[in-house]
Amino acid sequence: MIEALREELADLTASVRAFLEWHAATGADGLPGHPSALHGALGASSEGAPPAARRADRSFAGLDAPPAAASREAGRAAPHVDQRAAFAPPPEQRAAFAPPPEQRAAFAPPPEQRAAFAPPPEQRMAEAQAPRPPVEAPRPPEPSTRPAMSAASAPRAEPAARAIASQPEPPEERVARLSLIAEEVRTCQKCPLHEGRTHTVFSRGNPLSEVVFVGEGPGAEEDLQGAPFVGPAGQLLDKMIAAMGYHRDDVYICNIVKCRPPKNRKPEPAEMAACSPYLASQLALIKPKVIVALGATAVQGLIGTTEGITKLRGTWKLYKGSIPIMPTFHPAYLLRQPNAKREVWSDLKEVMRHLGKSAPDRG
Ligand code: URA
């Protein structure tokens, strides 16, 4: 009798487990479901979890140390961003995702570093005196030339697009869902790029940010560390972000593809298409006010256009009919063509204007 009851209970437990696993994998809206039920029901522990609190000193080391030391430091001290998201602190603690202003001032790059990105004084003076044009509403998106997605990769994009138009989920739910997507990405084999990767590169920064920066794909350093924009281009990106008045961890940063293309080549359209549901889900959950697209591949991955970045930059586009995109030059291009910083600064100011932020005094 007891034996029979025990068996029945085991059966019941197995079917509840199977249901919760299925729900976590698909979710009612096509995004991974809320993991808390799964974790609770399965008694998952947080074994191996990094400390919940954000490590403000990590980014500080990354900014101020020379590149090699910074890489080592970040590699040693920083848990993978995906891991951090998986064990995100509760909302009230997370308000401290961004360090308090007085701490932030301490972490800000020193003036001489900031000057590296700042436009020359005479330009700033002219800008300060120039009348500000009214904020332009984003123009309608251009017709998409995005390559058709394969049947295997398409299903997640549609619910993500629907989710963009809906109300944002509570912060803790967003963070939890993002961590599930990161988890899925970690084992992704949807395209050949998985064969050469050391780590997948999902994101870094604040998943509750009003601004998302989207790059092309991980480079060598990013592949090693499992975080986007941590190499030389990333250090310049951090300066661009600081010039806008944000701390690098205030904003969310990710890429079109999550695995490094061999020899840093541009991702193939099929690779971008295979990866695009992940980005769609990230953007659907974050619902940023603005996306900054870094380089032509980023714009192509977001809206499908194959137009050159010189033509695209500085003009608003729309992502899935709802989120304004500001295309600008990729920081790697700026490393080769420092003169183009002038245009990038103008694009970033346009973003700040759209967000109702004024340029900080970077004198
Ligand atoms: N370039 C990118 O586009 N993304 C990265 O993460 C690093 C360099």
mmCIF file of C-alpha atoms and ligand atoms in Angstrom:
data_model
loop_
_atom_site.group_PDB
_atom_site.id
_atom_site.type_symbol
_atom_site.label_atom_id
_atom_site.label_comp_id
_atom_site.label_asym_id
_atom_site.label_seq_id
_atom_site.Cartn_x
_atom_site.Cartn_y
_atom_site.Cartn_z
ATOM 1 C CA MET A 1 0.000 0.000 0.000
ATOM 2 C CA ILE A 2 2.708 2.449 1.070
ATOM 3 C CA GLU A 3 4.789 1.255 -1.851
ATOM 4 C CA ALA A 4 1.942 1.997 -4.285
ATOM 5 C CA LEU A 5 1.469 5.469 -2.820
ATOM 6 C CA ARG A 6 5.167 6.140 -3.088
ATOM 7 C CA GLU A 7 5.163 5.156 -6.765
ATOM 8 C CA GLU A 8 2.172 7.368 -7.467
ATOM 9 C CA LEU A 9 3.892 10.295 -5.798
ATOM 10 C CA ALA A 10 7.037 9.691 -7.857
ATOM 11 C CA ASP A 11 4.956 9.661 -11.065
ATOM 12 C CA LEU A 12 3.250 12.888 -10.075
ATOM 13 C CA THR A 13 6.566 14.565 -9.274
ATOM 14 C CA ALA A 14 7.996 13.467 -12.628
ATOM 15 C CA SER A 15 5.089 14.915 -14.586
ATOM 16 C CA VAL A 16 5.195 18.230 -12.693
ATOM 17 C CA ARG A 17 8.914 18.392 -13.350
ATOM 18 C CA ALA A 18 8.415 17.674 -17.074
ATOM 19 C CA PHE A 19 5.735 20.352 -17.316
ATOM 20 C CA LEU A 20 7.871 22.975 -15.591
ATOM 21 C CA GLU A 21 10.859 22.145 -17.760
ATOM 22 C CA TRP A 22 8.771 22.467 -20.892
ATOM 23 C CA HIS A 23 7.311 25.747 -19.666
ATOM 24 C CA ALA A 24 10.737 27.112 -18.840
ATOM 25 C CA ALA A 25 11.992 26.173 -22.285
ATOM 26 C CA THR A 26 9.144 27.669 -24.288
ATOM 27 C CA GLY A 27 7.208 30.066 -22.080
ATOM 28 C CA ALA A 28 3.657 31.113 -22.757
ATOM 29 C CA ASP A 29 4.813 33.901 -25.072
ATOM 30 C CA GLY A 30 7.657 32.073 -26.750
ATOM 31 C CA LEU A 31 10.246 33.492 -24.370
ATOM 32 C CA PRO A 32 11.677 31.293 -21.700
ATOM 33 C CA GLY A 33 9.262 31.165 -18.807
ATOM 34 C CA HIS A 34 9.832 32.540 -15.350
ATOM 35 C CA PRO A 35 12.557 30.420 -13.831
ATOM 36 C CA SER A 36 11.566 30.922 -10.231
ATOM 37 C CA ALA A 37 8.833 28.296 -10.383
ATOM 38 C CA LEU A 38 11.222 25.846 -11.975
ATOM 39 C CA HIS A 39 13.975 26.572 -9.528
ATOM 40 C CA GLY A 40 11.613 26.427 -6.598
ATOM 41 C CA ALA A 41 9.880 23.277 -7.712
ATOM 42 C CA LEU A 42 13.061 21.478 -8.611
ATOM 43 C CA GLY A 43 14.838 22.664 -5.544
ATOM 44 C CA ALA A 44 17.607 24.173 -7.697
ATOM 45 C CA SER A 45 20.368 25.637 -5.627
ATOM 46 C CA SER A 46 22.491 28.647 -6.423
ATOM 47 C CA GLU A 47 25.623 26.573 -6.179
ATOM 48 C CA GLY A 48 28.458 28.211 -8.022
ATOM 49 C CA ALA A 49 26.676 31.528 -8.162
ATOM 50 C CA PRO A 50 28.767 34.629 -7.970
ATOM 51 C CA PRO A 51 27.864 37.138 -5.274
ATOM 52 C CA ALA A 52 24.611 38.859 -6.125
ATOM 53 C CA ALA A 53 25.907 42.342 -5.596
ATOM 54 C CA ARG A 54 27.395 44.070 -8.594
ATOM 55 C CA ARG A 55 31.137 44.415 -8.529
ATOM 56 C CA ALA A 56 31.653 48.034 -9.242
ATOM 57 C CA ASP A 57 35.410 47.714 -8.991
ATOM 58 C CA ARG A 58 35.479 45.323 -11.972
ATOM 59 C CA SER A 59 34.638 47.994 -14.504
ATOM 60 C CA PHE A 60 36.867 50.436 -12.755
ATOM 61 C CA ALA A 61 39.797 48.102 -13.303
ATOM 62 C CA GLY A 62 38.766 47.617 -16.912
ATOM 63 C CA LEU A 63 38.724 51.323 -17.571
ATOM 64 C CA ASP A 64 41.802 52.486 -15.839
ATOM 65 C CA ALA A 65 44.245 49.647 -16.147
ATOM 66 C CA PRO A 66 46.360 49.295 -19.291
ATOM 67 C CA PRO A 67 44.622 46.962 -21.751
ATOM 68 C CA ALA A 68 46.541 43.792 -20.909
ATOM 69 C CA ALA A 69 46.169 44.250 -17.181
ATOM 70 C CA ALA A 70 42.563 45.229 -17.633
ATOM 71 C CA SER A 71 41.857 42.051 -19.558
ATOM 72 C CA ARG A 72 43.501 39.908 -16.948
ATOM 73 C CA GLU A 73 41.698 41.768 -14.197
ATOM 74 C CA ALA A 74 38.341 41.480 -15.880
ATOM 75 C CA GLY A 75 38.948 37.815 -16.670
ATOM 76 C CA ARG A 76 39.824 37.070 -13.063
ATOM 77 C CA ALA A 77 37.367 39.227 -11.195
ATOM 78 C CA ALA A 78 34.349 39.320 -13.448
ATOM 79 C CA PRO A 79 31.890 36.494 -13.427
ATOM 80 C CA HIS A 80 30.322 36.005 -16.824
ATOM 81 C CA VAL A 81 27.636 38.554 -17.330
ATOM 82 C CA ASP A 82 25.158 35.780 -18.039
ATOM 83 C CA GLN A 83 26.027 34.241 -14.696
ATOM 84 C CA ARG A 84 25.607 37.540 -12.938
ATOM 85 C CA ALA A 85 22.220 38.044 -14.504
ATOM 86 C CA ALA A 86 21.170 34.583 -13.437
ATOM 87 C CA PHE A 87 21.697 35.525 -9.835
ATOM 88 C CA ALA A 88 20.665 39.109 -10.012
ATOM 89 C CA PRO A 89 19.928 40.876 -6.764
ATOM 90 C CA PRO A 90 16.339 41.775 -5.889
ATOM 91 C CA PRO A 91 14.969 45.019 -7.394
ATOM 92 C CA GLU A 92 15.642 47.219 -4.426
ATOM 93 C CA GLN A 93 19.273 46.141 -4.414
ATOM 94 C CA ARG A 94 19.375 46.359 -8.148
ATOM 95 C CA ALA A 95 18.543 50.027 -8.118
ATOM 96 C CA ALA A 96 22.172 49.976 -7.185
ATOM 97 C CA PHE A 97 22.947 48.358 -10.553
ATOM 98 C CA ALA A 98 24.287 51.805 -11.141
ATOM 99 C CA PRO A 99 26.644 53.030 -8.462
ATOM 100 C CA PRO A 100 25.559 56.146 -6.583
ATOM 101 C CA PRO A 101 26.676 59.428 -8.204
ATOM 102 C CA GLU A 102 29.474 60.053 -5.757
ATOM 103 C CA GLN A 103 30.881 56.566 -6.419
ATOM 104 C CA ARG A 104 30.373 56.998 -10.090
ATOM 105 C CA ALA A 105 32.403 60.160 -10.107
ATOM 106 C CA ALA A 106 35.169 58.142 -8.538
ATOM 107 C CA PHE A 107 34.920 55.466 -11.256
ATOM 108 C CA ALA A 108 34.710 57.922 -14.110
ATOM 109 C CA PRO A 109 37.696 57.888 -16.403
ATOM 110 C CA PRO A 110 40.198 60.608 -15.568
ATOM 111 C CA PRO A 111 39.901 63.857 -17.576
ATOM 112 C CA GLU A 112 42.830 63.011 -19.834
ATOM 113 C CA GLN A 113 41.140 59.737 -20.849
ATOM 114 C CA ARG A 114 37.833 61.441 -21.397
ATOM 115 C CA ALA A 115 39.497 64.082 -23.484
ATOM 116 C CA ALA A 116 40.516 61.302 -25.862
ATOM 117 C CA PHE A 117 36.916 61.027 -26.932
ATOM 118 C CA ALA A 118 35.793 64.596 -26.381
ATOM 119 C CA PRO A 119 35.551 66.861 -29.397
ATOM 120 C CA PRO A 120 38.038 69.729 -29.493
ATOM 121 C CA PRO A 121 37.210 72.802 -27.311
ATOM 122 C CA GLU A 122 36.377 75.041 -30.279
ATOM 123 C CA GLN A 123 33.811 72.511 -31.479
ATOM 124 C CA ARG A 124 32.270 72.272 -28.018
ATOM 125 C CA MET A 125 32.069 76.023 -27.811
ATOM 126 C CA ALA A 126 30.329 76.249 -31.190
ATOM 127 C CA GLU A 127 27.962 73.473 -30.135
ATOM 128 C CA ALA A 128 27.115 75.167 -26.883
ATOM 129 C CA GLN A 129 26.244 78.361 -28.708
ATOM 130 C CA ALA A 130 24.335 76.763 -31.553
ATOM 131 C CA PRO A 131 20.538 76.772 -31.255
ATOM 132 C CA ARG A 132 19.232 73.309 -30.533
ATOM 133 C CA PRO A 133 17.057 71.824 -33.248
ATOM 134 C CA PRO A 134 13.766 70.376 -32.054
ATOM 135 C CA VAL A 135 13.815 66.680 -31.246
ATOM 136 C CA GLU A 136 12.988 64.893 -34.438
ATOM 137 C CA ALA A 137 10.603 62.024 -34.280
ATOM 138 C CA PRO A 138 12.190 58.873 -35.615
ATOM 139 C CA ARG A 139 11.441 58.401 -39.270
ATOM 140 C CA PRO A 140 9.516 55.342 -40.381
ATOM 141 C CA PRO A 141 11.688 52.310 -40.943
ATOM 142 C CA GLU A 142 13.046 51.486 -44.332
ATOM 143 C CA PRO A 143 11.747 48.470 -46.166
ATOM 144 C CA SER A 144 13.468 45.433 -44.761
ATOM 145 C CA THR A 145 15.845 43.417 -46.884
ATOM 146 C CA ARG A 146 16.564 41.038 -44.039
ATOM 147 C CA PRO A 147 17.278 37.541 -45.296
ATOM 148 C CA ALA A 148 14.533 35.046 -44.594
ATOM 149 C CA MET A 149 15.053 33.228 -41.329
ATOM 150 C CA SER A 150 15.211 29.494 -41.290
ATOM 151 C CA ALA A 151 12.227 27.638 -39.874
ATOM 152 C CA ALA A 152 14.408 26.541 -36.986
ATOM 153 C CA SER A 153 15.310 30.054 -35.914
ATOM 154 C CA ALA A 154 12.157 31.999 -36.758
ATOM 155 C CA PRO A 155 9.653 31.073 -34.040
ATOM 156 C CA ARG A 156 11.167 33.135 -31.262
ATOM 157 C CA ALA A 157 11.325 36.413 -33.170
ATOM 158 C CA GLU A 158 7.602 36.884 -33.531
ATOM 159 C CA PRO A 159 6.622 36.657 -29.863
ATOM 160 C CA ALA A 160 9.574 38.921 -29.113
ATOM 161 C CA ALA A 161 8.219 41.547 -31.486
ATOM 162 C CA ARG A 162 4.817 41.294 -29.835
ATOM 163 C CA ALA A 163 6.400 41.628 -26.440
ATOM 164 C CA ILE A 164 8.045 44.901 -27.502
ATOM 165 C CA ALA A 165 4.684 46.551 -27.891
ATOM 166 C CA SER A 166 3.394 45.254 -24.568
ATOM 167 C CA GLN A 167 4.053 46.516 -21.056
ATOM 168 C CA PRO A 168 7.471 45.734 -19.637
ATOM 169 C CA GLU A 169 7.581 42.835 -17.214
ATOM 170 C CA PRO A 170 8.638 43.608 -13.651
ATOM 171 C CA PRO A 171 12.416 44.108 -13.472
ATOM 172 C CA GLU A 172 13.147 40.881 -11.644
ATOM 173 C CA GLU A 173 11.178 38.924 -14.245
ATOM 174 C CA ARG A 174 13.051 40.611 -17.088
ATOM 175 C CA VAL A 175 16.396 39.856 -15.511
ATOM 176 C CA ALA A 176 15.405 36.263 -14.830
ATOM 177 C CA ARG A 177 14.207 35.722 -18.388
ATOM 178 C CA LEU A 178 17.346 37.282 -19.810
ATOM 179 C CA SER A 179 19.399 34.875 -17.753
ATOM 180 C CA LEU A 180 17.445 31.953 -19.191
ATOM 181 C CA ILE A 181 18.088 33.184 -22.723
ATOM 182 C CA ALA A 182 21.789 33.566 -21.882
ATOM 183 C CA GLU A 183 21.710 30.008 -20.628
ATOM 184 C CA GLU A 184 20.165 28.833 -23.890
ATOM 185 C CA VAL A 185 22.753 30.778 -25.896
ATOM 186 C CA ARG A 186 25.537 29.092 -23.962
ATOM 187 C CA THR A 187 24.703 25.750 -25.528
ATOM 188 C CA CYS A 188 23.476 27.081 -28.887
ATOM 189 C CA GLN A 189 24.533 25.198 -32.008
ATOM 190 C CA LYS A 190 22.226 26.882 -34.500
ATOM 191 C CA CYS A 191 25.044 27.964 -36.795
ATOM 192 C CA PRO A 192 28.646 26.938 -37.481
ATOM 193 C CA LEU A 193 30.043 29.790 -35.374
ATOM 194 C CA HIS A 194 29.598 27.635 -32.271
ATOM 195 C CA GLU A 195 32.392 25.362 -33.476
ATOM 196 C CA GLY A 196 35.151 27.904 -32.955
ATOM 197 C CA ARG A 197 34.006 29.667 -29.821
ATOM 198 C CA THR A 198 35.653 29.649 -26.425
ATOM 199 C CA HIS A 199 32.697 31.393 -24.769
ATOM 200 C CA THR A 200 29.404 32.706 -25.966
ATOM 201 C CA VAL A 201 29.110 36.457 -25.516
ATOM 202 C CA PHE A 202 25.630 37.472 -24.418
ATOM 203 C CA SER A 203 25.770 40.928 -22.875
ATOM 204 C CA ARG A 204 27.178 43.209 -20.254
ATOM 205 C CA GLY A 205 25.749 46.131 -18.367
ATOM 206 C CA ASN A 206 22.361 47.024 -17.014
ATOM 207 C CA PRO A 207 19.420 45.012 -18.345
ATOM 208 C CA LEU A 208 17.074 47.744 -17.131
ATOM 209 C CA SER A 209 18.829 50.443 -19.141
ATOM 210 C CA GLU A 210 17.093 52.981 -21.359
ATOM 211 C CA VAL A 211 19.903 52.650 -23.916
ATOM 212 C CA VAL A 212 21.190 49.521 -25.609
ATOM 213 C CA PHE A 213 24.382 49.491 -27.684
ATOM 214 C CA VAL A 214 24.483 46.783 -30.335
ATOM 215 C CA GLY A 215 27.748 45.751 -31.979
ATOM 216 C CA GLU A 216 28.578 43.208 -34.644
ATOM 217 C CA GLY A 217 30.032 40.189 -32.880
ATOM 218 C CA PRO A 218 32.699 39.167 -30.385
ATOM 219 C CA GLY A 219 36.379 39.583 -31.149
ATOM 220 C CA ALA A 220 39.260 37.586 -29.710
ATOM 221 C CA GLU A 221 39.244 39.205 -26.278
ATOM 222 C CA GLU A 222 35.463 39.005 -25.986
ATOM 223 C CA ASP A 223 35.557 35.312 -26.931
ATOM 224 C CA LEU A 224 38.114 34.682 -24.190
ATOM 225 C CA GLN A 225 36.291 36.625 -21.500
ATOM 226 C CA GLY A 226 32.690 35.875 -22.476
ATOM 227 C CA ALA A 227 31.698 39.563 -22.363
ATOM 228 C CA PRO A 228 31.149 42.043 -25.209
ATOM 229 C CA PHE A 229 33.361 45.013 -25.961
ATOM 230 C CA VAL A 230 36.164 44.284 -23.532
ATOM 231 C CA GLY A 231 38.979 44.648 -26.072
ATOM 232 C CA PRO A 232 40.439 47.870 -27.511
ATOM 233 C CA ALA A 233 37.204 48.836 -29.316
ATOM 234 C CA GLY A 234 35.378 48.261 -26.029
ATOM 235 C CA GLN A 235 37.655 50.631 -24.201
ATOM 236 C CA LEU A 236 36.835 53.326 -26.715
ATOM 237 C CA LEU A 237 33.149 52.467 -26.421
ATOM 238 C CA ASP A 238 33.419 52.938 -22.652
ATOM 239 C CA LYS A 239 34.791 56.421 -23.284
ATOM 240 C CA MET A 240 31.938 57.203 -25.645
ATOM 241 C CA ILE A 241 29.500 56.059 -22.964
ATOM 242 C CA ALA A 242 31.267 58.144 -20.315
ATOM 243 C CA ALA A 243 31.147 61.146 -22.647
ATOM 244 C CA MET A 244 27.369 60.732 -22.717
ATOM 245 C CA GLY A 245 27.309 60.969 -18.931
ATOM 246 C CA TYR A 246 26.755 57.263 -18.245
ATOM 247 C CA HIS A 247 28.877 54.780 -16.384
ATOM 248 C CA ARG A 248 29.757 51.822 -18.644
ATOM 249 C CA ASP A 249 27.593 49.561 -16.461
ATOM 250 C CA ASP A 250 24.586 51.897 -16.665
ATOM 251 C CA VAL A 251 23.893 50.843 -20.236
ATOM 252 C CA TYR A 252 23.263 47.454 -21.841
ATOM 253 C CA ILE A 253 25.704 46.210 -24.473
ATOM 254 C CA CYS A 254 25.323 43.239 -26.766
ATOM 255 C CA ASN A 255 26.002 42.043 -30.301
ATOM 256 C CA ILE A 256 24.213 40.806 -33.393
ATOM 257 C CA VAL A 257 25.948 37.414 -33.125
ATOM 258 C CA LYS A 258 26.907 35.808 -29.837
ATOM 259 C CA CYS A 259 29.883 33.744 -31.051
ATOM 260 C CA ARG A 260 33.121 34.995 -32.552
ATOM 261 C CA PRO A 261 33.346 34.691 -36.336
ATOM 262 C CA PRO A 262 36.660 33.157 -37.449
ATOM 263 C CA LYS A 263 39.424 35.732 -37.922
ATOM 264 C CA ASN A 264 36.949 38.436 -36.926
ATOM 265 C CA ARG A 265 35.257 38.287 -40.298
ATOM 266 C CA LYS A 266 31.811 39.836 -40.715
ATOM 267 C CA PRO A 267 29.081 37.368 -39.762
ATOM 268 C CA GLU A 268 27.304 35.728 -42.699
ATOM 269 C CA PRO A 269 23.630 36.570 -43.260
ATOM 270 C CA ALA A 270 22.640 33.015 -42.265
ATOM 271 C CA GLU A 271 24.622 33.324 -39.011
ATOM 272 C CA MET A 272 22.983 36.645 -38.256
ATOM 273 C CA ALA A 273 19.568 35.191 -38.994
ATOM 274 C CA ALA A 274 20.200 32.177 -36.768
ATOM 275 C CA CYS A 275 21.215 34.440 -33.881
ATOM 276 C CA SER A 276 18.618 37.159 -34.385
ATOM 277 C CA PRO A 277 15.877 35.588 -32.220
ATOM 278 C CA TYR A 278 18.186 35.955 -29.224
ATOM 279 C CA LEU A 279 18.706 39.661 -29.844
ATOM 280 C CA ALA A 280 14.993 40.062 -30.519
ATOM 281 C CA SER A 281 14.228 38.481 -27.154
ATOM 282 C CA GLN A 282 16.813 40.640 -25.378
ATOM 283 C CA LEU A 283 15.332 43.820 -26.860
ATOM 284 C CA ALA A 284 11.767 42.676 -26.221
ATOM 285 C CA LEU A 285 12.545 42.236 -22.544
ATOM 286 C CA ILE A 286 14.661 45.347 -22.061
ATOM 287 C CA LYS A 287 12.451 47.638 -24.137
ATOM 288 C CA PRO A 288 15.067 50.380 -24.316
ATOM 289 C CA LYS A 289 14.143 53.918 -25.310
ATOM 290 C CA VAL A 290 16.968 53.971 -27.845
ATOM 291 C CA ILE A 291 19.223 51.469 -29.590
ATOM 292 C CA VAL A 292 22.639 52.684 -30.709
ATOM 293 C CA ALA A 293 23.718 50.509 -33.650
ATOM 294 C CA LEU A 294 27.500 50.355 -33.893
ATOM 295 C CA GLY A 295 28.490 49.901 -37.518
ATOM 296 C CA ALA A 296 26.809 48.667 -40.674
ATOM 297 C CA THR A 297 26.511 45.038 -39.573
ATOM 298 C CA ALA A 298 24.622 46.072 -36.452
ATOM 299 C CA VAL A 299 22.146 48.095 -38.523
ATOM 300 C CA GLN A 300 21.835 45.247 -40.990
ATOM 301 C CA GLY A 301 21.167 42.748 -38.218
ATOM 302 C CA LEU A 302 18.542 45.013 -36.671
ATOM 303 C CA ILE A 303 16.586 46.238 -39.684
ATOM 304 C CA GLY A 304 17.939 44.330 -42.640
ATOM 305 C CA THR A 305 19.245 47.237 -44.683
ATOM 306 C CA THR A 306 22.513 46.676 -46.503
ATOM 307 C CA GLU A 307 23.201 50.366 -47.012
ATOM 308 C CA GLY A 308 26.626 51.650 -45.976
ATOM 309 C CA ILE A 309 27.133 53.117 -42.516
ATOM 310 C CA THR A 310 28.376 56.435 -43.931
ATOM 311 C CA LYS A 311 24.938 56.927 -45.452
ATOM 312 C CA LEU A 312 23.021 55.461 -42.505
ATOM 313 C CA ARG A 313 24.712 57.144 -39.577
ATOM 314 C CA GLY A 314 23.046 60.055 -37.882
ATOM 315 C CA THR A 315 19.571 59.264 -39.207
ATOM 316 C CA TRP A 316 16.936 57.666 -37.014
ATOM 317 C CA LYS A 317 15.608 54.245 -37.959
ATOM 318 C CA LEU A 318 13.019 52.119 -36.196
ATOM 319 C CA TYR A 319 13.368 48.629 -34.789
ATOM 320 C CA LYS A 320 10.219 46.537 -35.250
ATOM 321 C CA GLY A 321 8.244 49.718 -35.672
ATOM 322 C CA SER A 322 8.727 50.791 -32.082
ATOM 323 C CA ILE A 323 12.270 51.415 -30.842
ATOM 324 C CA PRO A 324 14.326 54.267 -32.361
ATOM 325 C CA ILE A 325 17.726 53.199 -33.634
ATOM 326 C CA MET A 326 20.621 55.612 -34.043
ATOM 327 C CA PRO A 327 23.206 54.127 -36.413
ATOM 328 C CA THR A 328 26.765 55.320 -35.926
ATOM 329 C CA PHE A 329 30.307 54.250 -36.710
ATOM 330 C CA HIS A 330 31.728 51.216 -34.907
ATOM 331 C CA PRO A 331 34.390 52.082 -32.299
ATOM 332 C CA ALA A 332 36.848 49.762 -34.113
ATOM 333 C CA TYR A 333 36.494 52.056 -37.130
ATOM 334 C CA LEU A 334 37.171 55.051 -34.882
ATOM 335 C CA LEU A 335 40.415 53.431 -33.763
ATOM 336 C CA ARG A 336 41.492 53.480 -37.414
ATOM 337 C CA GLN A 337 39.841 56.791 -38.316
ATOM 338 C CA PRO A 338 39.908 59.034 -35.227
ATOM 339 C CA ASN A 339 38.599 61.944 -37.308
ATOM 340 C CA ALA A 340 35.233 60.212 -37.487
ATOM 341 C CA LYS A 341 34.781 60.799 -33.736
ATOM 342 C CA ARG A 342 33.252 64.128 -34.638
ATOM 343 C CA GLU A 343 30.365 62.426 -36.449
ATOM 344 C CA VAL A 344 29.927 59.838 -33.711
ATOM 345 C CA TRP A 345 29.771 62.553 -31.092
ATOM 346 C CA SER A 346 27.079 64.285 -33.096
ATOM 347 C CA ASP A 347 25.089 61.003 -33.286
ATOM 348 C CA LEU A 348 25.446 60.390 -29.559
ATOM 349 C CA LYS A 349 24.283 63.918 -28.813
ATOM 350 C CA GLU A 350 21.220 63.217 -30.923
ATOM 351 C CA VAL A 351 20.580 60.157 -28.739
ATOM 352 C CA MET A 352 20.983 62.239 -25.583
ATOM 353 C CA ARG A 353 18.628 64.858 -26.951
ATOM 354 C CA HIS A 354 16.066 62.160 -27.638
ATOM 355 C CA LEU A 355 16.449 60.946 -24.057
ATOM 356 C CA GLY A 356 16.156 64.475 -22.685
ATOM 357 C CA LYS A 357 19.736 64.394 -21.415
ATOM 358 C CA SER A 358 22.170 67.211 -21.977
ATOM 359 C CA ALA A 359 25.825 66.619 -22.696
ATOM 360 C CA PRO A 360 27.841 66.670 -19.488
ATOM 361 C CA ASP A 361 30.529 69.273 -19.216
ATOM 362 C CA ARG A 362 33.563 67.322 -20.280
ATOM 363 C CA GLY A 363 36.034 70.140 -20.096
HETATM 364 N N1 URA B 1 33.260 44.418 -31.768
HETATM 365 C C1 URA B 1 31.958 44.131 -31.684
HETATM 366 O O1 URA B 1 31.187 44.428 -32.589
HETATM 367 N N2 URA B 1 31.523 43.553 -30.595
HETATM 368 C C2 URA B 1 32.299 43.227 -29.583
HETATM 369 O O2 URA B 1 31.806 42.680 -28.603
HETATM 370 C C3 URA B 1 33.665 43.553 -29.687
HETATM 371 C C4 URA B 1 34.127 44.147 -30.787
#
